[in-house]
Amino acid sequence: MAQAKLQPVRGTHDLLPADCRRHRAVTDATRAVAERYGYGEIATPIFEFTEVFSRPLGETTDVVTKEMYTFVDRGGDSLTLRPENTASVVRAVISNGLFNELPLKYHYAGPMFRYERPQKGRQRQFHQIGVELIGPSEPEADVEVIAMGADVLADLGLADRVTLEINSLGDPASRAAHRAALVAYLTPQAERLSPDSRARLARNPLRILDTKDEGDRRMLDGAPRLDQFLNSESTAFFAAVRRGLDRLRIAHAVNPRLVRGFDYYTHTAFEFVTEHLGAQGTVIGGGRYDGLVAQLGGPDTAAIGWAGGIERLAMLLAVEPPAPRAIALVPIGDDAEARAQELAHGLRRAGFVIDLGYRGNVRRRMKRANKIGAKAALIIGDTELAKGIATLRDLTTGDQSEVPLDGLAGALGAYR
RNA sequence: GCGGGUGUAGCUCAGGUGGUUAGAGCGCCAGAUUGUGGAUCUGGAUGUCGCCGGUUCAAGUCCGGUCACUCGCCCCA
């Protein structure tokens, strides 16, 4: 380190070309799957008025109370960098008055921001892919959305590294009844709860269900369970979702402790989880959010969706996505040097990947061609120019041949 | 916000109990090969030892602080 290090902001990272290729693998797979399901891409601003997030996420959730990047702009408005994308998408649907075009089917990819302590698979600027299906209240919609997640993971080659967990939070009435029973059960023995869970008892009691504290877990053995409080509609809905998954042969396990942090979730909650990422095992998480549209001021509208962490998915990829392999142009001498640029331009216009090294002798340029993984080297010196040809060296086999400069693109067809 | 670990070359890391010019492998540069990569050999460059302060005749090494990274908790993708 020759000088004081210029650091990126904590929790942010530069994505160098190899990192970008991994991210691209994830976003390309998502886009391809989403388009097969008839979902169109949507891009909303990365910041919104603060209320867009603070209202629907729940004033008591950690994301709102301590993790938002909120600032006042020069006009005096309180703005927030989006901590997640669902609220923004719903806001866009309301802003654009799209409710006579239901169902709406969207997918997206982009950066999100949360002021958290970074650790493996967690950053302050991170990237998510996601899908939203707005309108249908039928369980088939839940099945479709979950199937899309499974397809993305399968296309990324992650099917055997990830499992699907699912649960139902029920409709608002079921959820409220369970909450009341849970608080009634835990309050008398609150002193024995861990400090974290004691705080959650008042703030967000549902979250106590997935505590990692051993003592808490023992106390929860006799606690009211979510599924005992589902009313008949909620029970039937959950059963229909599960039947649909079975029909599509999408393996899933019911996890009664699976709950979602954001207040707007109802009914189905699900996560695709992995054992391979340490403490942050969730790679895709989502659920039904029937109350959100109305909460943001739109008409009462059902909706379901999920978001996936691009960094987490990229870390799981078993194979490094390959860089495009070039043809390296190796000119020798001033005449060839002048000609190389022109040739490179023509070949690039014809669809070839061409690398120019700009300096060094033949040996040095051949070394570079090898290092960047070029398929072939096209050597042009005075000898070649005099004969109107180029020397083509296949860098995989080492075979060398002559190709005419006239109609070069045709002669290089195999290396496109 | 809380707890643990770690900061030495571009990268991965050695450097018992303080003691001259701080090392290795990989990578990089040059040469062996005036127009031919991968393999081999030879040579070379590169460090405010994260930063600030303290103890000491002497600090990469000990002490304090600070910053960063990392793993975990909370929470989440």
CSV table of C-alpha atoms (C1' of nucleotides) in Angstrom, one decimal:
chain,number,residue,atom,x,y,z
A,1,MET,CA,0.0,0.0,0.0
A,2,ALA,CA,1.9,2.9,-1.3
A,3,GLN,CA,-0.5,5.5,0.2
A,4,ALA,CA,-3.3,5.8,2.6
A,5,LYS,CA,-6.0,3.5,1.3
A,6,LEU,CA,-9.0,5.0,-0.4
A,7,GLN,CA,-11.7,2.8,0.8
A,8,PRO,CA,-15.2,2.2,-0.5
A,9,VAL,CA,-18.0,3.0,2.0
A,10,ARG,CA,-18.4,0.2,4.6
A,11,GLY,CA,-20.7,-2.5,3.3
A,12,THR,CA,-20.3,-1.5,-0.3
A,13,HIS,CA,-18.2,-3.4,-2.9
A,14,ASP,CA,-16.8,-2.9,-6.3
A,15,LEU,CA,-18.0,-5.5,-8.8
A,16,LEU,CA,-15.0,-6.3,-11.0
A,17,PRO,CA,-15.7,-8.0,-14.3
A,18,ALA,CA,-15.6,-11.5,-12.8
A,19,ASP,CA,-18.1,-10.4,-10.1
A,20,CYS,CA,-20.3,-8.8,-12.7
A,21,ARG,CA,-20.4,-12.0,-14.8
A,22,ARG,CA,-21.7,-13.9,-11.7
A,23,HIS,CA,-24.3,-11.2,-11.1
A,24,ARG,CA,-25.2,-11.3,-14.8
A,25,ALA,CA,-25.7,-15.1,-14.6
A,26,VAL,CA,-28.2,-14.5,-11.9
A,27,THR,CA,-30.1,-11.6,-13.5
A,28,ASP,CA,-30.0,-13.3,-16.9
A,29,ALA,CA,-31.6,-16.5,-15.5
A,30,THR,CA,-34.2,-14.5,-13.7
A,31,ARG,CA,-35.1,-12.4,-16.8
A,32,ALA,CA,-35.3,-15.5,-19.0
A,33,VAL,CA,-37.6,-17.4,-16.5
A,34,ALA,CA,-39.8,-14.3,-15.8
A,35,GLU,CA,-40.3,-13.7,-19.5
A,36,ARG,CA,-41.4,-17.3,-20.0
A,37,TYR,CA,-44.1,-16.6,-17.4
A,38,GLY,CA,-45.1,-13.5,-19.2
A,39,TYR,CA,-43.7,-11.0,-16.6
A,40,GLY,CA,-42.4,-7.7,-17.9
A,41,GLU,CA,-39.4,-5.9,-16.4
A,42,ILE,CA,-40.0,-2.9,-14.2
A,43,ALA,CA,-37.5,-0.4,-12.9
A,44,THR,CA,-38.4,2.1,-10.2
A,45,PRO,CA,-36.2,4.9,-8.7
A,46,ILE,CA,-33.7,3.8,-6.1
A,47,PHE,CA,-35.1,6.4,-3.7
A,48,GLU,CA,-38.6,7.3,-2.7
A,49,PHE,CA,-40.4,9.5,-0.2
A,50,THR,CA,-39.7,8.0,3.1
A,51,GLU,CA,-43.4,7.2,3.8
A,52,VAL,CA,-43.4,4.8,0.9
A,53,PHE,CA,-41.3,2.4,3.1
A,54,SER,CA,-42.0,3.5,6.6
A,55,ARG,CA,-45.7,3.0,6.4
A,56,PRO,CA,-46.0,-0.5,4.9
A,57,LEU,CA,-42.9,-2.1,6.4
A,58,GLY,CA,-44.2,-1.4,9.9
A,59,GLU,CA,-43.0,1.3,12.2
A,60,THR,CA,-41.6,-1.2,14.6
A,61,THR,CA,-39.5,-3.3,12.2
A,62,ASP,CA,-35.8,-3.1,12.4
A,63,VAL,CA,-35.6,-2.1,8.8
A,64,VAL,CA,-37.6,1.0,9.5
A,65,THR,CA,-36.3,1.9,12.9
A,66,LYS,CA,-32.6,1.5,12.3
A,67,GLU,CA,-31.7,0.3,8.9
A,68,MET,CA,-32.9,2.9,6.4
A,69,TYR,CA,-30.7,5.4,4.6
A,70,THR,CA,-32.9,8.4,5.0
A,71,PHE,CA,-31.9,12.0,4.2
A,72,VAL,CA,-33.5,15.4,3.6
A,73,ASP,CA,-32.9,16.7,0.2
A,74,ARG,CA,-32.4,20.4,-0.8
A,75,GLY,CA,-36.2,20.8,-1.2
A,76,GLY,CA,-36.8,19.7,2.4
A,77,ASP,CA,-38.3,16.4,1.5
A,78,SER,CA,-37.4,13.3,3.5
A,79,LEU,CA,-36.2,10.6,1.1
A,80,THR,CA,-35.0,7.1,1.6
A,81,LEU,CA,-32.8,4.8,-0.5
A,82,ARG,CA,-35.0,1.7,-1.0
A,83,PRO,CA,-34.4,-1.1,1.5
A,84,GLU,CA,-36.5,-3.4,-0.7
A,85,ASN,CA,-38.4,-3.1,-3.9
A,86,THR,CA,-42.0,-4.3,-3.3
A,87,ALA,CA,-43.3,-1.0,-1.8
A,88,SER,CA,-41.7,0.9,-4.7
A,89,VAL,CA,-43.4,-1.3,-7.3
A,90,VAL,CA,-46.8,-1.0,-5.6
A,91,ARG,CA,-46.3,2.8,-5.4
A,92,ALA,CA,-45.5,2.8,-9.1
A,93,VAL,CA,-48.7,0.8,-9.9
A,94,ILE,CA,-50.7,3.4,-7.9
A,95,SER,CA,-48.9,6.4,-9.4
A,96,ASN,CA,-49.5,5.1,-12.9
A,97,GLY,CA,-53.1,4.1,-12.3
A,98,LEU,CA,-52.7,0.6,-13.6
A,99,PHE,CA,-55.6,-1.0,-11.7
A,100,ASN,CA,-57.8,-1.6,-14.7
A,101,GLU,CA,-55.1,-3.8,-16.2
A,102,LEU,CA,-54.9,-6.5,-13.5
A,103,PRO,CA,-53.2,-8.9,-13.2
A,104,LEU,CA,-49.9,-7.1,-13.3
A,105,LYS,CA,-46.8,-9.2,-13.7
A,106,TYR,CA,-43.4,-7.7,-13.1
A,107,HIS,CA,-39.8,-8.7,-12.5
A,108,TYR,CA,-36.9,-6.5,-11.5
A,109,ALA,CA,-33.3,-6.4,-10.6
A,110,GLY,CA,-31.3,-3.7,-8.8
A,111,PRO,CA,-29.5,-2.3,-5.8
A,112,MET,CA,-31.1,-2.1,-2.3
A,113,PHE,CA,-29.7,-0.3,0.7
A,114,ARG,CA,-29.8,-1.1,4.4
A,115,TYR,CA,-27.7,0.3,7.1
A,116,GLU,CA,-26.6,-2.9,8.8
A,117,ARG,CA,-23.5,-4.4,10.2
A,118,PRO,CA,-21.9,-6.2,7.2
A,119,GLN,CA,-21.1,-9.9,7.4
A,120,LYS,CA,-21.0,-12.9,5.0
A,121,GLY,CA,-23.9,-12.5,2.5
A,122,ARG,CA,-25.0,-9.2,4.0
A,123,GLN,CA,-23.9,-5.8,2.7
A,124,ARG,CA,-25.2,-2.2,3.0
A,125,GLN,CA,-25.6,-1.9,-0.7
A,126,PHE,CA,-26.8,-5.3,-2.1
A,127,HIS,CA,-28.7,-6.4,-5.1
A,128,GLN,CA,-31.9,-8.2,-5.5
A,129,ILE,CA,-33.9,-9.9,-8.2
A,130,GLY,CA,-37.6,-10.2,-7.7
A,131,VAL,CA,-41.0,-10.8,-9.1
A,132,GLU,CA,-44.4,-9.3,-8.2
A,133,LEU,CA,-47.8,-10.6,-9.2
A,134,ILE,CA,-50.5,-8.0,-8.4
A,135,GLY,CA,-54.2,-8.7,-8.6
A,136,PRO,CA,-55.0,-12.5,-8.2
A,137,SER,CA,-56.1,-13.7,-4.8
A,138,GLU,CA,-56.2,-17.3,-6.0
A,139,PRO,CA,-53.8,-19.9,-4.5
A,140,GLU,CA,-52.7,-20.7,-8.1
A,141,ALA,CA,-51.0,-17.3,-8.1
A,142,ASP,CA,-48.9,-18.3,-5.1
A,143,VAL,CA,-48.0,-21.6,-6.8
A,144,GLU,CA,-47.0,-19.8,-10.0
A,145,VAL,CA,-44.8,-17.3,-8.2
A,146,ILE,CA,-43.1,-20.0,-6.1
A,147,ALA,CA,-42.6,-22.1,-9.3
A,148,MET,CA,-40.8,-19.2,-10.9
A,149,GLY,CA,-38.4,-19.1,-7.9
A,150,ALA,CA,-37.8,-22.8,-8.2
A,151,ASP,CA,-37.2,-22.4,-12.0
A,152,VAL,CA,-34.6,-19.7,-11.5
A,153,LEU,CA,-32.7,-21.8,-9.0
A,154,ALA,CA,-32.9,-24.8,-11.2
A,155,ASP,CA,-31.6,-22.9,-14.2
A,156,LEU,CA,-28.7,-21.6,-12.1
A,157,GLY,CA,-27.8,-25.2,-11.3
A,158,LEU,CA,-28.7,-24.7,-7.6
A,159,ALA,CA,-31.7,-27.1,-7.3
A,160,ASP,CA,-29.8,-29.5,-5.1
A,161,ARG,CA,-28.2,-26.9,-2.8
A,162,VAL,CA,-31.5,-25.2,-1.8
A,163,THR,CA,-34.7,-26.3,-0.1
A,164,LEU,CA,-38.1,-24.7,-0.1
A,165,GLU,CA,-39.7,-23.9,3.3
A,166,ILE,CA,-43.3,-22.6,3.4
A,167,ASN,CA,-45.7,-21.5,6.0
A,168,SER,CA,-49.0,-19.6,6.3
A,169,LEU,CA,-49.5,-16.5,8.4
A,170,GLY,CA,-53.2,-16.7,7.7
A,171,ASP,CA,-55.5,-13.8,6.9
A,172,PRO,CA,-55.4,-10.7,9.2
A,173,ALA,CA,-58.0,-12.1,11.5
A,174,SER,CA,-56.2,-15.4,12.0
A,175,ARG,CA,-52.9,-13.6,12.5
A,176,ALA,CA,-54.4,-11.2,15.1
A,177,ALA,CA,-55.9,-14.1,17.0
A,178,HIS,CA,-52.7,-16.0,17.1
A,179,ARG,CA,-50.8,-12.9,18.1
A,180,ALA,CA,-53.1,-12.3,21.1
A,181,ALA,CA,-52.8,-15.9,22.2
A,182,LEU,CA,-49.0,-15.9,21.9
A,183,VAL,CA,-48.7,-12.7,23.9
A,184,ALA,CA,-51.0,-14.1,26.6
A,185,TYR,CA,-48.9,-17.3,26.8
A,186,LEU,CA,-45.5,-15.6,27.0
A,187,THR,CA,-46.3,-12.5,29.1
A,188,PRO,CA,-46.5,-14.3,32.5
A,189,GLN,CA,-43.1,-15.9,31.9
A,190,ALA,CA,-41.5,-12.9,30.2
A,191,GLU,CA,-38.6,-12.6,32.7
A,192,ARG,CA,-37.3,-16.0,31.5
A,193,LEU,CA,-37.2,-15.0,27.9
A,194,SER,CA,-33.9,-13.9,26.4
A,195,PRO,CA,-33.5,-10.1,26.4
A,196,ASP,CA,-33.9,-10.0,22.6
A,197,SER,CA,-37.2,-11.9,22.7
A,198,ARG,CA,-38.5,-9.9,25.6
A,199,ALA,CA,-38.1,-6.8,23.5
A,200,ARG,CA,-39.8,-8.6,20.6
A,201,LEU,CA,-42.8,-9.5,22.8
A,202,ALA,CA,-44.0,-5.9,22.8
A,203,ARG,CA,-42.7,-5.0,19.4
A,204,ASN,CA,-43.1,-7.9,17.0
A,205,PRO,CA,-44.1,-11.1,19.0
A,206,LEU,CA,-44.4,-13.2,15.9
A,207,ARG,CA,-40.6,-13.0,15.5
A,208,ILE,CA,-40.1,-14.8,18.8
A,209,LEU,CA,-41.1,-17.9,17.0
A,210,ASP,CA,-37.9,-18.2,15.0
A,211,THR,CA,-35.5,-17.3,17.9
A,212,LYS,CA,-32.2,-19.0,18.0
A,213,ASP,CA,-32.1,-18.9,21.8
A,214,GLU,CA,-32.2,-22.5,23.3
A,215,GLY,CA,-34.2,-21.5,26.4
A,216,ASP,CA,-36.7,-19.5,24.3
A,217,ARG,CA,-37.2,-22.5,22.1
A,218,ARG,CA,-38.0,-24.8,25.0
A,219,MET,CA,-40.6,-22.3,26.2
A,220,LEU,CA,-42.1,-22.1,22.7
A,221,ASP,CA,-42.7,-25.9,22.7
A,222,GLY,CA,-46.0,-25.3,24.5
A,223,ALA,CA,-46.8,-22.0,22.8
A,224,PRO,CA,-49.8,-21.4,20.6
A,225,ARG,CA,-48.9,-22.3,17.1
A,226,LEU,CA,-49.8,-20.3,14.0
A,227,ASP,CA,-51.6,-23.2,12.3
A,228,GLN,CA,-54.0,-23.7,15.3
A,229,PHE,CA,-55.3,-20.2,14.7
A,230,LEU,CA,-55.9,-20.3,11.0
A,231,ASN,CA,-59.6,-19.9,10.3
A,232,SER,CA,-61.2,-22.2,7.7
A,233,GLU,CA,-60.6,-19.9,4.8
A,234,SER,CA,-57.0,-19.6,5.6
A,235,THR,CA,-56.5,-23.3,6.2
A,236,ALA,CA,-58.2,-24.1,2.9
A,237,PHE,CA,-56.0,-21.6,1.1
A,238,PHE,CA,-52.8,-23.0,2.4
A,239,ALA,CA,-53.9,-26.5,1.6
A,240,ALA,CA,-54.6,-25.4,-2.0
A,241,VAL,CA,-51.2,-23.8,-2.4
A,242,ARG,CA,-49.6,-27.0,-1.1
A,243,ARG,CA,-51.6,-29.2,-3.5
A,244,GLY,CA,-50.6,-27.0,-6.4
A,245,LEU,CA,-46.9,-27.3,-5.4
A,246,ASP,CA,-47.3,-31.1,-5.2
A,247,ARG,CA,-48.9,-31.2,-8.7
A,248,LEU,CA,-45.8,-29.4,-10.1
A,249,ARG,CA,-43.6,-31.7,-8.1
A,250,ILE,CA,-42.0,-28.8,-6.2
A,251,ALA,CA,-40.6,-30.3,-3.0
A,252,HIS,CA,-41.3,-28.2,0.0
A,253,ALA,CA,-41.3,-28.5,3.8
A,254,VAL,CA,-43.8,-26.7,6.1
A,255,ASN,CA,-41.8,-24.7,8.7
A,256,PRO,CA,-44.2,-23.5,11.4
A,257,ARG,CA,-41.6,-21.1,12.7
A,258,LEU,CA,-41.2,-19.4,9.4
A,259,VAL,CA,-42.4,-15.8,9.7
A,260,ARG,CA,-41.8,-12.7,7.8
A,261,GLY,CA,-40.5,-9.4,9.2
A,262,PHE,CA,-42.6,-7.0,7.2
A,263,ASP,CA,-46.1,-6.2,8.5
A,264,TYR,CA,-47.8,-6.4,5.1
A,265,TYR,CA,-47.5,-10.2,4.6
A,266,THR,CA,-50.6,-12.4,4.8
A,267,HIS,CA,-51.2,-16.1,4.1
A,268,THR,CA,-48.3,-17.7,2.3
A,269,ALA,CA,-44.7,-17.1,3.4
A,270,PHE,CA,-41.9,-19.0,1.9
A,271,GLU,CA,-38.1,-19.1,1.7
A,272,PHE,CA,-35.6,-20.9,-0.4
A,273,VAL,CA,-32.8,-21.6,2.0
A,274,THR,CA,-29.3,-23.1,1.8
A,275,GLU,CA,-26.8,-24.6,4.2
A,276,HIS,CA,-23.8,-23.3,2.3
A,277,LEU,CA,-23.8,-19.6,3.2
A,278,GLY,CA,-23.3,-19.5,7.0
A,279,ALA,CA,-25.8,-17.5,9.0
A,280,GLN,CA,-27.5,-15.9,6.0
A,281,GLY,CA,-29.2,-19.0,4.5
A,282,THR,CA,-32.1,-17.4,2.8
A,283,VAL,CA,-31.5,-16.8,-0.9
A,284,ILE,CA,-35.1,-16.1,-2.0
A,285,GLY,CA,-37.8,-15.0,0.4
A,286,GLY,CA,-41.3,-13.9,-0.3
A,287,GLY,CA,-45.0,-14.2,0.3
A,288,ARG,CA,-48.5,-12.8,-0.1
A,289,TYR,CA,-49.0,-9.2,0.7
A,290,ASP,CA,-52.7,-8.6,0.2
A,291,GLY,CA,-52.9,-5.6,2.4
A,292,LEU,CA,-50.1,-3.5,1.0
A,293,VAL,CA,-51.8,-1.9,-2.0
A,294,ALA,CA,-54.6,-0.5,0.1
A,295,GLN,CA,-52.2,0.5,2.8
A,296,LEU,CA,-50.4,2.7,0.3
A,297,GLY,CA,-53.6,4.3,-0.8
A,298,GLY,CA,-54.7,2.1,-3.7
A,299,PRO,CA,-57.8,0.0,-4.1
A,300,ASP,CA,-57.9,-3.3,-2.1
A,301,THR,CA,-55.8,-5.5,-4.2
A,302,ALA,CA,-54.2,-8.9,-3.6
A,303,ALA,CA,-50.6,-9.5,-4.5
A,304,ILE,CA,-47.7,-11.9,-4.1
A,305,GLY,CA,-44.0,-11.9,-4.8
A,306,TRP,CA,-40.5,-12.7,-3.8
A,307,ALA,CA,-37.1,-11.2,-3.7
A,308,GLY,CA,-33.7,-13.0,-4.1
A,309,GLY,CA,-30.3,-11.8,-3.0
A,310,ILE,CA,-28.0,-11.6,-6.1
A,311,GLU,CA,-24.8,-11.7,-4.0
A,312,ARG,CA,-26.0,-14.8,-2.1
A,313,LEU,CA,-27.0,-16.6,-5.3
A,314,ALA,CA,-23.8,-15.5,-7.0
A,315,MET,CA,-21.8,-17.0,-4.1
A,316,LEU,CA,-23.6,-20.3,-4.5
A,317,LEU,CA,-22.8,-20.7,-8.2
A,318,ALA,CA,-20.6,-23.7,-8.6
A,319,VAL,CA,-19.0,-22.7,-11.9
A,320,GLU,CA,-17.4,-19.4,-12.8
A,321,PRO,CA,-19.3,-17.9,-15.7
A,322,PRO,CA,-16.8,-17.7,-18.6
A,323,ALA,CA,-15.7,-14.5,-20.1
A,324,PRO,CA,-16.1,-14.1,-23.9
A,325,ARG,CA,-13.1,-15.4,-25.7
A,326,ALA,CA,-11.5,-13.0,-28.1
A,327,ILE,CA,-9.3,-13.2,-31.2
A,328,ALA,CA,-6.1,-11.4,-30.5
A,329,LEU,CA,-4.8,-9.2,-33.2
A,330,VAL,CA,-1.0,-9.2,-33.3
A,331,PRO,CA,0.5,-6.6,-35.7
A,332,ILE,CA,4.3,-6.5,-36.3
A,333,GLY,CA,5.8,-3.3,-37.6
A,334,ASP,CA,4.4,0.2,-38.3
A,335,ASP,CA,2.4,-0.7,-41.5
A,336,ALA,CA,0.7,-3.6,-39.8
A,337,GLU,CA,0.1,-1.5,-36.7
A,338,ALA,CA,-1.8,1.0,-38.8
A,339,ARG,CA,-3.8,-1.7,-40.5
A,340,ALA,CA,-4.7,-3.5,-37.3
A,341,GLN,CA,-7.0,-0.9,-36.0
A,342,GLU,CA,-9.0,-0.9,-39.3
A,343,LEU,CA,-9.1,-4.7,-39.4
A,344,ALA,CA,-10.2,-4.8,-35.7
A,345,HIS,CA,-13.0,-2.4,-36.4
A,346,GLY,CA,-14.3,-4.3,-39.4
A,347,LEU,CA,-14.2,-7.6,-37.5
A,348,ARG,CA,-16.0,-6.2,-34.5
A,349,ARG,CA,-18.7,-4.8,-36.7
A,350,ALA,CA,-19.0,-8.3,-38.1
A,351,GLY,CA,-19.6,-9.7,-34.6
A,352,PHE,CA,-16.2,-11.0,-33.6
A,353,VAL,CA,-14.6,-10.4,-30.2
A,354,ILE,CA,-11.3,-8.7,-30.9
A,355,ASP,CA,-8.5,-7.8,-28.5
A,356,LEU,CA,-5.8,-5.3,-29.3
A,357,GLY,CA,-2.8,-5.2,-27.0
A,358,TYR,CA,-1.5,-1.8,-28.2
A,359,ARG,CA,2.2,-2.4,-27.3
A,360,GLY,CA,5.0,-4.8,-27.0
A,361,ASN,CA,6.7,-7.2,-29.4
A,362,VAL,CA,5.2,-10.4,-30.8
A,363,ARG,CA,6.2,-12.5,-27.8
A,364,ARG,CA,4.7,-10.1,-25.4
A,365,ARG,CA,1.5,-9.9,-27.3
A,366,MET,CA,1.2,-13.6,-27.7
A,367,LYS,CA,1.6,-14.0,-24.0
A,368,ARG,CA,-1.2,-11.5,-23.5
A,369,ALA,CA,-3.4,-13.4,-26.0
A,370,ASN,CA,-2.8,-16.6,-24.0
A,371,LYS,CA,-3.5,-14.9,-20.7
A,372,ILE,CA,-6.8,-13.4,-21.7
A,373,GLY,CA,-7.9,-16.9,-23.0
A,374,ALA,CA,-8.0,-15.8,-26.6
A,375,LYS,CA,-9.3,-18.5,-29.0
A,376,ALA,CA,-6.8,-17.5,-31.7
A,377,ALA,CA,-4.1,-15.0,-32.6
A,378,LEU,CA,-4.2,-13.2,-35.9
A,379,ILE,CA,-0.6,-12.2,-36.8
A,380,ILE,CA,0.0,-9.5,-39.4
A,381,GLY,CA,3.6,-8.5,-40.3
A,382,ASP,CA,5.2,-7.2,-43.5
A,383,THR,CA,5.5,-10.7,-44.9
A,384,GLU,CA,1.7,-11.2,-44.5
A,385,LEU,CA,0.8,-7.7,-45.8
A,386,ALA,CA,2.9,-8.3,-48.9
A,387,LYS,CA,1.0,-11.5,-49.6
A,388,GLY,CA,-2.4,-10.1,-48.7
A,389,ILE,CA,-2.9,-12.6,-45.9
A,390,ALA,CA,-2.8,-13.0,-42.1
A,391,THR,CA,-1.3,-15.8,-40.1
A,392,LEU,CA,-4.0,-17.4,-38.0
A,393,ARG,CA,-2.8,-19.3,-35.0
A,394,ASP,CA,-5.3,-21.4,-33.1
A,395,LEU,CA,-4.3,-21.0,-29.5
A,396,THR,CA,-6.0,-24.2,-28.3
A,397,THR,CA,-4.4,-26.6,-30.8
A,398,GLY,CA,-1.3,-24.5,-31.9
A,399,ASP,CA,-2.2,-25.1,-35.5
A,400,GLN,CA,-1.2,-22.3,-37.8
A,401,SER,CA,-2.7,-21.4,-41.2
A,402,GLU,CA,-2.9,-18.5,-43.7
A,403,VAL,CA,-6.1,-16.6,-44.2
A,404,PRO,CA,-6.8,-13.9,-46.9
A,405,LEU,CA,-7.2,-10.3,-45.6
A,406,ASP,CA,-9.8,-9.9,-48.3
A,407,GLY,CA,-12.9,-11.6,-46.9
A,408,LEU,CA,-11.3,-12.1,-43.5
A,409,ALA,CA,-14.6,-12.3,-41.7
A,410,GLY,CA,-15.7,-15.3,-43.8
A,411,ALA,CA,-12.4,-17.1,-43.2
A,412,LEU,CA,-12.6,-16.6,-39.4
A,413,GLY,CA,-16.2,-17.9,-39.2
A,414,ALA,CA,-15.3,-20.7,-36.8
A,415,TYR,CA,-13.9,-18.2,-34.2
A,416,ARG,CA,-16.9,-16.0,-34.0
B,1,G,C1',-26.4,-1.2,18.3
B,2,C,C1',-23.7,-5.8,20.9
B,3,G,C1',-19.7,-9.9,21.0
B,4,G,C1',-15.3,-12.7,18.9
B,5,G,C1',-11.2,-12.9,15.3
B,6,U,C1',-7.7,-10.5,11.9
B,7,G,C1',-4.6,-6.3,9.7
B,8,U,C1',3.2,-7.6,6.9
B,9,A,C1',4.5,-6.9,-1.3
B,10,G,C1',-0.9,-6.8,-6.3
B,11,C,C1',-2.7,-11.9,-4.0
B,12,U,C1',-2.0,-16.0,-0.1
B,13,C,C1',0.8,-16.0,4.0
B,14,A,C1',5.9,-16.8,7.2
B,15,G,C1',8.3,-13.6,10.6
B,16,G,C1',9.3,-18.1,19.5
B,17,U,C1',10.5,-14.7,24.6
B,18,G,C1',11.7,-6.6,21.2
B,19,G,C1',18.0,-6.5,18.4
B,20,U,C1',21.5,-4.8,11.9
B,21,U,C1',19.8,-3.9,5.1
B,22,A,C1',11.6,-7.5,6.7
B,23,G,C1',11.0,-12.9,3.9
B,24,A,C1',8.5,-17.1,0.8
B,25,G,C1',5.1,-18.8,-3.0
B,26,C,C1',2.0,-17.0,-6.8
B,27,G,C1',1.5,-12.8,-9.9
B,28,C,C1',4.3,-8.8,-12.5
B,29,C,C1',8.8,-7.0,-15.5
B,30,A,C1',13.2,-8.4,-18.4
B,31,G,C1',16.3,-12.2,-20.7
B,32,A,C1',17.4,-17.3,-22.6
B,33,U,C1',13.9,-17.1,-27.9
B,34,U,C1',15.8,-9.7,-33.7
B,35,G,C1',8.2,-12.4,-36.0
B,36,U,C1',5.0,-16.8,-32.2
B,37,G,C1',1.6,-18.0,-26.2
B,38,G,C1',1.2,-22.3,-22.7
B,39,A,C1',6.3,-25.7,-20.0
B,40,U,C1',11.4,-24.7,-18.1
B,41,C,C1',15.6,-21.8,-16.5
B,42,U,C1',18.1,-17.0,-15.1
B,43,G,C1',17.8,-12.2,-13.3
B,44,G,C1',14.8,-7.9,-11.4
B,45,A,C1',11.2,-4.5,-9.2
B,46,U,C1',7.6,-3.8,-5.4
B,47,G,C1',6.4,-2.7,1.3
B,48,U,C1',5.4,4.7,5.5
B,49,C,C1',4.7,-4.1,8.6
B,50,G,C1',-3.5,-0.3,8.6
B,51,C,C1',-3.1,4.6,11.3
B,52,C,C1',-1.9,7.7,15.7
B,53,G,C1',0.4,7.9,20.3
B,54,G,C1',3.2,5.5,24.5
B,55,U,C1',7.1,2.3,26.8
B,56,U,C1',12.4,1.4,25.4
B,57,C,C1',19.2,2.6,23.8
B,58,A,C1',16.1,-0.2,20.2
B,59,A,C1',9.1,-1.8,18.2
B,60,G,C1',6.6,-5.6,12.5
B,61,U,C1',7.1,-7.7,17.6
B,62,C,C1',5.0,-4.9,24.0
B,63,C,C1',0.9,-1.2,25.8
B,64,G,C1',-3.3,2.3,24.7
B,65,G,C1',-6.4,4.4,21.2
B,66,U,C1',-8.4,4.5,16.4
B,67,C,C1',-9.8,2.8,11.5
B,68,A,C1',-10.8,-1.2,8.3
B,69,C,C1',-11.9,-6.2,7.2
B,70,U,C1',-14.1,-10.6,8.9
B,71,C,C1',-17.4,-14.1,11.6
B,72,G,C1',-21.6,-14.3,14.8
B,73,C,C1',-26.1,-11.8,17.5
B,74,C,C1',-30.3,-8.6,16.2
B,75,C,C1',-32.7,-8.4,11.4
B,76,C,C1',-33.0,-9.9,6.6
B,77,A,C1',-31.9,-11.2,0.5
